[in-house]
PDB file of C-alpha atoms in Angstrom:
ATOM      1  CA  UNK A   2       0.000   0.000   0.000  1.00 92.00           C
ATOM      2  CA  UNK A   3       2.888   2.224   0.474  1.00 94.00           C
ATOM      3  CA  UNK A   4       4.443   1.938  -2.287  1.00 95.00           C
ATOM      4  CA  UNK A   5       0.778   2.591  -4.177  1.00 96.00           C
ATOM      5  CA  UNK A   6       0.525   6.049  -2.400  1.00 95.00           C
ATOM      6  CA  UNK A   7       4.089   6.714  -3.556  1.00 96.00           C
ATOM      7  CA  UNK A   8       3.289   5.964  -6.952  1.00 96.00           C
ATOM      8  CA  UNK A   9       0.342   8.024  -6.805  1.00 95.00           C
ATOM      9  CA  UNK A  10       2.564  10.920  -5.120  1.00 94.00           C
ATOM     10  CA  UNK A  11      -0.704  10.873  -2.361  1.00 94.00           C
ATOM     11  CA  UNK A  12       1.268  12.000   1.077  1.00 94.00           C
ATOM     12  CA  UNK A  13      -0.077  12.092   4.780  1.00 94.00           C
ATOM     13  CA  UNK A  14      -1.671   8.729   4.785  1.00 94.00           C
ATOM     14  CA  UNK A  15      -1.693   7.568   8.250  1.00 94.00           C
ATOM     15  CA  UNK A  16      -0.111   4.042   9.549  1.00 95.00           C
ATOM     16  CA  UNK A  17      -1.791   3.647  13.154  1.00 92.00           C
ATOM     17  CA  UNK A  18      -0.518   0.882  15.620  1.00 92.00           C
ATOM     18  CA  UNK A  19      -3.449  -0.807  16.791  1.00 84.00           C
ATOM     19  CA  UNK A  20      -2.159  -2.849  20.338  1.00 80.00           C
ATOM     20  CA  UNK A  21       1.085  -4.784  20.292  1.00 83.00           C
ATOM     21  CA  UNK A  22       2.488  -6.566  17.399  1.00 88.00           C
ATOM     22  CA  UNK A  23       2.633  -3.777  14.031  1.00 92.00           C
ATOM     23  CA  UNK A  24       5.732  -2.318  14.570  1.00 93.00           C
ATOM     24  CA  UNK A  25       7.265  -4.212  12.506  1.00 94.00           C
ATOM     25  CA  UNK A  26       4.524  -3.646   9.814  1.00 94.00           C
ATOM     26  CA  UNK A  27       4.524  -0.015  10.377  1.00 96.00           C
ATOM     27  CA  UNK A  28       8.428   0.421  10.127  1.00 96.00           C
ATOM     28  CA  UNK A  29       8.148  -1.282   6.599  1.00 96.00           C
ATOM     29  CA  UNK A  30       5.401   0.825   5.429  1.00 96.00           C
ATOM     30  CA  UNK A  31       6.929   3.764   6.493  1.00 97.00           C
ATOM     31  CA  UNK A  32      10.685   2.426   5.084  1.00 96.00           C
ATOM     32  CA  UNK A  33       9.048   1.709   1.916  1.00 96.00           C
ATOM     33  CA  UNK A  34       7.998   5.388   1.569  1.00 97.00           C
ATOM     34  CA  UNK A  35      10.267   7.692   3.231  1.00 96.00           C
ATOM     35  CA  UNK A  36       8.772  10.881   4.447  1.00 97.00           C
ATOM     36  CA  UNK A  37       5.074  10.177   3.206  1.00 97.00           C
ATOM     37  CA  UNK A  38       3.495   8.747   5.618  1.00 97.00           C
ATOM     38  CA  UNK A  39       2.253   9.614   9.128  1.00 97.00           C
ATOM     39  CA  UNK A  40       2.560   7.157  11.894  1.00 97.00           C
ATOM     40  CA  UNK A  41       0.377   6.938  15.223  1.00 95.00           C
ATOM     41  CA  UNK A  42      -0.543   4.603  18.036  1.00 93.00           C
ATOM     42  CA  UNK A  43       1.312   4.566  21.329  1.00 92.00           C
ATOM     43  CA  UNK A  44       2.866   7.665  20.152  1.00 95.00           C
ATOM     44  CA  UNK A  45       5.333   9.252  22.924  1.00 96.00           C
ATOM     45  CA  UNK A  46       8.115  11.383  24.213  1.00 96.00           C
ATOM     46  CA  UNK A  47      10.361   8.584  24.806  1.00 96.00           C
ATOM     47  CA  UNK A  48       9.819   6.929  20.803  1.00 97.00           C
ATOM     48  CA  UNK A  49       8.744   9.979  18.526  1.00 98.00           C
ATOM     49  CA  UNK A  50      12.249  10.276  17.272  1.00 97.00           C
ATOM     50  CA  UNK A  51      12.339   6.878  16.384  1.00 97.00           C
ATOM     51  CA  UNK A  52       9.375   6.648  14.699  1.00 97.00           C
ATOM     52  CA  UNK A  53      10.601  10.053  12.885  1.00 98.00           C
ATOM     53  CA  UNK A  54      13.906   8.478  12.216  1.00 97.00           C
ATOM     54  CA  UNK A  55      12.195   5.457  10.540  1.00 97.00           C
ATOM     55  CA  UNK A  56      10.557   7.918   7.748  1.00 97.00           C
ATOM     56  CA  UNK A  57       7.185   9.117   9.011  1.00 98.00           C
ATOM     57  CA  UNK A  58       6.987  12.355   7.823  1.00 98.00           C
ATOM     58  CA  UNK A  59       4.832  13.383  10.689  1.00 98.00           C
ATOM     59  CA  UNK A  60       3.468  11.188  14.350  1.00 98.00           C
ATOM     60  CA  UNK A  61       0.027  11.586  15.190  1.00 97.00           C
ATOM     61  CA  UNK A  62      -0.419  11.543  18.842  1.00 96.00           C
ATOM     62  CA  UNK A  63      -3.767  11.473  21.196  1.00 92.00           C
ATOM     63  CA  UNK A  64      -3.756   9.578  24.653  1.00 91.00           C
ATOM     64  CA  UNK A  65      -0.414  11.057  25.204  1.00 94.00           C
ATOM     65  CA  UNK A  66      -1.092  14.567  25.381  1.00 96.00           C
ATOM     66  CA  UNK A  67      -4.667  14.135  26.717  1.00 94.00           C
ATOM     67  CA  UNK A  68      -4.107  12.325  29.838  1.00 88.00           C
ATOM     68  CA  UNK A  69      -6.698  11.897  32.530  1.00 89.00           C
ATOM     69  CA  UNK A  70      -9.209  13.541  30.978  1.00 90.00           C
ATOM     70  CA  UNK A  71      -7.469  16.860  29.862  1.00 94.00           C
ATOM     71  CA  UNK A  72      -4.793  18.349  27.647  1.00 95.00           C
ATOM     72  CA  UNK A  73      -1.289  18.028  29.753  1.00 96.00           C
ATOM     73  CA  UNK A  74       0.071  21.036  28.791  1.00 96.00           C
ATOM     74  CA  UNK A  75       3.435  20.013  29.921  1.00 97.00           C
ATOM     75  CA  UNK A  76       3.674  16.699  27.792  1.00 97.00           C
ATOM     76  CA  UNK A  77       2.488  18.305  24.728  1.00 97.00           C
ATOM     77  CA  UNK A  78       5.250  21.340  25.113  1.00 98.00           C
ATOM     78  CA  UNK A  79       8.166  18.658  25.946  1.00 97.00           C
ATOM     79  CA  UNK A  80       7.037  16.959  22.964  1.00 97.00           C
ATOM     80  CA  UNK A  81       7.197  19.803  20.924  1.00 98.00           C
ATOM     81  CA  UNK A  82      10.175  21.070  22.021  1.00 98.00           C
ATOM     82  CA  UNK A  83      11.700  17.829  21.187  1.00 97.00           C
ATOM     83  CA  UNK A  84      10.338  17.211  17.470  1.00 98.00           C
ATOM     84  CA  UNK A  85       9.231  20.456  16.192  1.00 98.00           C
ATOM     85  CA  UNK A  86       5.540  21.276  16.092  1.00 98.00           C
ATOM     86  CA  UNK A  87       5.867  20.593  12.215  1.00 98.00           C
ATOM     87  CA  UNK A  88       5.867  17.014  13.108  1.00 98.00           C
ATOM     88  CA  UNK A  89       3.202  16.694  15.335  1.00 98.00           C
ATOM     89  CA  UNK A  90      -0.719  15.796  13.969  1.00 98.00           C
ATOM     90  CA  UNK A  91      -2.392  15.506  16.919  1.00 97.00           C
ATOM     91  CA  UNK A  92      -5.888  13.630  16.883  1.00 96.00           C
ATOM     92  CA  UNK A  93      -8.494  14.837  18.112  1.00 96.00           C
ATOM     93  CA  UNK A  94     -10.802  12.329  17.489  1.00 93.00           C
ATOM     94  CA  UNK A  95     -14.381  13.105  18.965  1.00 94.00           C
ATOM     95  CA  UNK A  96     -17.863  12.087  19.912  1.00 93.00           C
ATOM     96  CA  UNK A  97     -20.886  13.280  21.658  1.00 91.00           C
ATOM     97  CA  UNK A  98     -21.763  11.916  25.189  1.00 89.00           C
ATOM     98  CA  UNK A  99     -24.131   8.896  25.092  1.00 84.00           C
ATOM     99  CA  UNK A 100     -27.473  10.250  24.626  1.00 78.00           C
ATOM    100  CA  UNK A 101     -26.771  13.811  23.709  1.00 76.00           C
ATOM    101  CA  UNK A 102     -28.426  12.877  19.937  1.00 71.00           C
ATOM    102  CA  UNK A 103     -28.791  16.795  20.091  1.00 77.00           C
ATOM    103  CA  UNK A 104     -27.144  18.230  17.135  1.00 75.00           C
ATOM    104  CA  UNK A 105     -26.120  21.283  19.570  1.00 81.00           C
ATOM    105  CA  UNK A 106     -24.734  19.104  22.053  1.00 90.00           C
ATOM    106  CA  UNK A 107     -20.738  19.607  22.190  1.00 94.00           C
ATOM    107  CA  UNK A 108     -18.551  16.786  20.117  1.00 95.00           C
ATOM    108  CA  UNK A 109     -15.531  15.728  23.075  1.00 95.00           C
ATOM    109  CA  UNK A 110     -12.189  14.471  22.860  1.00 95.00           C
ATOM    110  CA  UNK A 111     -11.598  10.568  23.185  1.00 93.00           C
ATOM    111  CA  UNK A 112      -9.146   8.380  24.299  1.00 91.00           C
ATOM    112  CA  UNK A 113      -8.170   4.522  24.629  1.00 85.00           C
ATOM    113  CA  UNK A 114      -9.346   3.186  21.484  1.00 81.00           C
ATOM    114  CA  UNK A 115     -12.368   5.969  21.543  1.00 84.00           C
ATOM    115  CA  UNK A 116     -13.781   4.775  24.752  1.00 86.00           C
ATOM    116  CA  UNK A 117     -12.211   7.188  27.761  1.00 90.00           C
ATOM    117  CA  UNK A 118     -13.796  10.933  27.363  1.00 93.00           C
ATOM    118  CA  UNK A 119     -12.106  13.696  28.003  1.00 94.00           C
ATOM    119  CA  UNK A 120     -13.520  16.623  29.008  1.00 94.00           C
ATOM    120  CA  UNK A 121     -12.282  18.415  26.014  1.00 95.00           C
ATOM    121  CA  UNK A 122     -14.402  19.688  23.433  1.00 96.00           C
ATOM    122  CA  UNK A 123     -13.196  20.076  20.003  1.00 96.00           C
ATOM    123  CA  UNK A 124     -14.764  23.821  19.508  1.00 97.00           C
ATOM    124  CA  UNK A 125     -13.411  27.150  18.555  1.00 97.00           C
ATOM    125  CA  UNK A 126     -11.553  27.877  21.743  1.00 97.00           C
ATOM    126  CA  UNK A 127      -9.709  24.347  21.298  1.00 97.00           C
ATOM    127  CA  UNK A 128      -8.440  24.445  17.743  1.00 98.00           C
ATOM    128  CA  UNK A 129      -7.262  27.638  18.384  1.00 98.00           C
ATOM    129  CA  UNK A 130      -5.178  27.215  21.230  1.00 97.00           C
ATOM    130  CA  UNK A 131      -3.816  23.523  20.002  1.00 97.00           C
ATOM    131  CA  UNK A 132      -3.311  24.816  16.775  1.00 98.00           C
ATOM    132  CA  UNK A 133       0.039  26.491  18.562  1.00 97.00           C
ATOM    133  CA  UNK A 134       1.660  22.620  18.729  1.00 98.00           C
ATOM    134  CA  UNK A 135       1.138  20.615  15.749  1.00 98.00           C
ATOM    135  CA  UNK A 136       1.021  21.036  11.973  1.00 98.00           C
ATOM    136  CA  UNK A 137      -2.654  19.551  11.393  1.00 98.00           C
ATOM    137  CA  UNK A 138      -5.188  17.945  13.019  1.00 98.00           C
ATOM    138  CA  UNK A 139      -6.885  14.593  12.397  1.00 97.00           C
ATOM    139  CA  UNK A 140     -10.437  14.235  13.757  1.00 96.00           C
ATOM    140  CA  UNK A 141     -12.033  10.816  13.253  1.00 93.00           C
ATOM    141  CA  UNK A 142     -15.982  11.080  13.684  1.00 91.00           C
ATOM    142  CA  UNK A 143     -15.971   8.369  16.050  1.00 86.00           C
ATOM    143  CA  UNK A 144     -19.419   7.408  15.648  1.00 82.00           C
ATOM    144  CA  UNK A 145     -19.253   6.875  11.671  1.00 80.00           C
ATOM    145  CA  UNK A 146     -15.887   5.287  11.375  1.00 81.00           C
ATOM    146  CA  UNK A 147     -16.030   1.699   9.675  1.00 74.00           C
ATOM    147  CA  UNK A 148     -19.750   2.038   9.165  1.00 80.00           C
ATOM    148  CA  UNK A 149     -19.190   3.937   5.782  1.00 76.00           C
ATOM    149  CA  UNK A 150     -22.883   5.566   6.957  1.00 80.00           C
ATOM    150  CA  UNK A 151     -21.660   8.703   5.842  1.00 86.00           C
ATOM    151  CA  UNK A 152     -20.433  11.228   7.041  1.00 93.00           C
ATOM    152  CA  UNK A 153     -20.971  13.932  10.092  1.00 93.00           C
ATOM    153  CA  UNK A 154     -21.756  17.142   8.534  1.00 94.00           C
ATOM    154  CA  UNK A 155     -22.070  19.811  11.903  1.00 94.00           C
ATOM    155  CA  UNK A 156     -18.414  18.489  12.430  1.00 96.00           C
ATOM    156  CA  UNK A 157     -16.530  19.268   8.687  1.00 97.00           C
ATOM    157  CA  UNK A 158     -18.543  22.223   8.799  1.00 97.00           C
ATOM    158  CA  UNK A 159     -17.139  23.281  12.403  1.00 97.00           C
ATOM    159  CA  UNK A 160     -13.630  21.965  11.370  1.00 98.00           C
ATOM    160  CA  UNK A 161     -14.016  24.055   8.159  1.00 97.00           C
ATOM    161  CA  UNK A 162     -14.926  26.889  10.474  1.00 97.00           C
ATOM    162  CA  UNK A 163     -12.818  26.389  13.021  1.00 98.00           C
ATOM    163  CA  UNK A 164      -9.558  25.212  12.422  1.00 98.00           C
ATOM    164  CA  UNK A 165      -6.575  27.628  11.775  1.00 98.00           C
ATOM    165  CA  UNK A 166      -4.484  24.968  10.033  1.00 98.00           C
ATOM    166  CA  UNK A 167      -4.458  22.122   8.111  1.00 97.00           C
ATOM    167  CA  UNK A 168      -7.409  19.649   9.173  1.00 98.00           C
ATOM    168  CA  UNK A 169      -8.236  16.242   8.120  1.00 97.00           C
ATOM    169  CA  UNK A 170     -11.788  14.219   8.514  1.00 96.00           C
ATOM    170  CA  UNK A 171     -12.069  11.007   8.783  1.00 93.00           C
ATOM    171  CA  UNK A 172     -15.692   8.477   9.394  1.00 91.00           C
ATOM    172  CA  UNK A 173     -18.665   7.084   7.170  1.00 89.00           C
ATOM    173  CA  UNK A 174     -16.925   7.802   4.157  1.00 92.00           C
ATOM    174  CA  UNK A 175     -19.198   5.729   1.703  1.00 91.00           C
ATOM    175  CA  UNK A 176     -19.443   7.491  -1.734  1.00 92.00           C
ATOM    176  CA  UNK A 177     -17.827   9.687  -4.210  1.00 95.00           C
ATOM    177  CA  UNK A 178     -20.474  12.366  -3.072  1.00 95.00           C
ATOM    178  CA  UNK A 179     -18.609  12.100   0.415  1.00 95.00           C
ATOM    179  CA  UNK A 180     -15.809  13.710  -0.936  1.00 96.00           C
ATOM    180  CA  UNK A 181     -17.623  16.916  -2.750  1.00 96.00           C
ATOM    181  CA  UNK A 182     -20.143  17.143   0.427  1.00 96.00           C
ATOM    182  CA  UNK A 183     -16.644  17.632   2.336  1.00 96.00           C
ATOM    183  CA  UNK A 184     -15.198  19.968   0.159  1.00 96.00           C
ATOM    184  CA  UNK A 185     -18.341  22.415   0.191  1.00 96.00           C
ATOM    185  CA  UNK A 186     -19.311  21.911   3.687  1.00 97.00           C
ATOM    186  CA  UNK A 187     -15.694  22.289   4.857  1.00 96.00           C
ATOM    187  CA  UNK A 188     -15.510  25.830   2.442  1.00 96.00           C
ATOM    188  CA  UNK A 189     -12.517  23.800   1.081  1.00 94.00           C
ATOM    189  CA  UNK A 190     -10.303  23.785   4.163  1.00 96.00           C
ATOM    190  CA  UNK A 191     -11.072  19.816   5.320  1.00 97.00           C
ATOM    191  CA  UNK A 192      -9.195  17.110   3.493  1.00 96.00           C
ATOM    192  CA  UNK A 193     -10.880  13.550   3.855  1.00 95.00           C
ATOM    193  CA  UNK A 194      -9.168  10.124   4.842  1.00 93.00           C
ATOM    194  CA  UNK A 195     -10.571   6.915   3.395  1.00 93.00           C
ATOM    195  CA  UNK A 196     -10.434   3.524   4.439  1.00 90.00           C
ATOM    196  CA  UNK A 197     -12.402   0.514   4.965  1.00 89.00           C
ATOM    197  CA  UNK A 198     -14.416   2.134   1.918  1.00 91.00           C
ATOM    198  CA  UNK A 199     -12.184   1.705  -0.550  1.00 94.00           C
ATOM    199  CA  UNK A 200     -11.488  -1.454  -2.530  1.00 95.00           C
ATOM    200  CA  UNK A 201      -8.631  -1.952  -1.966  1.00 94.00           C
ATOM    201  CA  UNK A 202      -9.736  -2.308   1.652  1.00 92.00           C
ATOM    202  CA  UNK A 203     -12.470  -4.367   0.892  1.00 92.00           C
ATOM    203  CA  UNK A 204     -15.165  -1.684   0.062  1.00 92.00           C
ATOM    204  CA  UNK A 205     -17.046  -0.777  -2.630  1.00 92.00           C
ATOM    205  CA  UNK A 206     -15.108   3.142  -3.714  1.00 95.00           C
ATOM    206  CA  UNK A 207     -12.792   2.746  -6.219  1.00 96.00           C
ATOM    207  CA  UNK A 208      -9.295   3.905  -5.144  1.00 96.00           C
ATOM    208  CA  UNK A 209      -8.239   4.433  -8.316  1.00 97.00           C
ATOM    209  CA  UNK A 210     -11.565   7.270  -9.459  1.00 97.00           C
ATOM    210  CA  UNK A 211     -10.636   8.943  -5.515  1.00 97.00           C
ATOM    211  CA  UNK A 212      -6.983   9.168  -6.590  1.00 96.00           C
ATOM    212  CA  UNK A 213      -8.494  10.568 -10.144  1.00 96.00           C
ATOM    213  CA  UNK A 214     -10.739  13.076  -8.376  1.00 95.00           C
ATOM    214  CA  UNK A 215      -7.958  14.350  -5.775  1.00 95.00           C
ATOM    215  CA  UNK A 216      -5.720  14.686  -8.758  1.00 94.00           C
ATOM    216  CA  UNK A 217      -8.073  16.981 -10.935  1.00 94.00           C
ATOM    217  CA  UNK A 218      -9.320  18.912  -7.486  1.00 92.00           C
ATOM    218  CA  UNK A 219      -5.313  20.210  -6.801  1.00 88.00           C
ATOM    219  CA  UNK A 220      -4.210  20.797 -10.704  1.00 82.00           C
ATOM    220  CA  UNK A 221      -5.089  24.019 -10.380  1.00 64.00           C
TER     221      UNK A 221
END
């Protein structure tokens, strides 16, 4: 797969560690196509460089920096301070509180595999002030991810809103419509990640008409 997204000069894909037993997996993806890819999943101060070292071009980091339920301020800076904020994504990947189906009810912060809230909430004041410490966000609509039930509108268009740099979207992906409703909601400031959609995942999106499509959408 890396050396597909190389071919098809696509960059910031993301390589996430998913419990023990990937790194191996994720240091040949990431080997395979030198500064690229993004790497994430038990992301810390003590392996960062590594992981940098290994060719990610970025590490995306989450239950690191928000630790018992808030943002630790002082892990975030170290880690700065030791990478460079232009290698930092940090995920801020979000849902509502069970049974707040209100559509004004505040998206939070997650942890743990999406199952710890924090009492973050990925809003105005928040993008803002993290937007200090990384290059980009990546904010997975927990609720839609894997379901490919598309996607969650109020968030791209708060993300769109909201975010002072470079923002990604991931969740519910299920249709080439996905990726214009994205664009326009998102006033053109969101990118989108795909994955169990595509088929070369197993779904039904062709990779190769979303690789077409990116490709016309940044030739001018």
């Amino acid at each position: 797969y890396a050396k597909m997204y190389e071919r098809d000069a696509l960059t910031g894909g993301h390589v996430i560690m998913l419990g023990p037993g990937n790194t191996e997996a994720a240091k040949s993806a990431l080997q395979a196509y030198p500064n690229g890819l993004q790497v994430g999943g038990g992301i810390n101060e003590t392996n960062a460089q590594e992981w940098l070292s290994y060719g990610a071009s970025h590490v995306i980091v989450t239950s690191y920096v928000f630790h018992h339920g808030q943002i630790d301020m002082e892990r975030l800076t170290n880690l700065v301070n030791l990478i460079g904020k232009d290698k930092l994504v940090l995920d801020l990947s979000c849902r509502r509180k069970p049974n707040d189906t209100n559509p004004t009810k505040p998206y939070y912060v997650v942890t743990d595999r999406w199952q710890t809230y924090t009492n973050v909430e990925v809003n105005e004041e928040t993008l803002q002030q993290l937007s200090s410490y990384c290059d980009e966000f990546l904010v997975h609509g927990v609720e839609n991810e894997g379901k490919r039930c598309g996607i969650l509108e109020d968030l791209v268009i708060l993300l769109g809103k909201y975010s002072p740099i470079p923002v990604t979207y991931a969740g519910g992906v299920q249709g080439m419509n996905d990726l214009e409703m994205v664009k326009t909601l998102g006033d053109g400031k969101v990118d989108l990640t795909i994955g169990s959609a595509l088929d070369c995942f197993g779904g039904d999106m062709s990779y190769d008409e979303v690789v077409a499509w990116h490709k016309k959408e940044n030739s001018g």
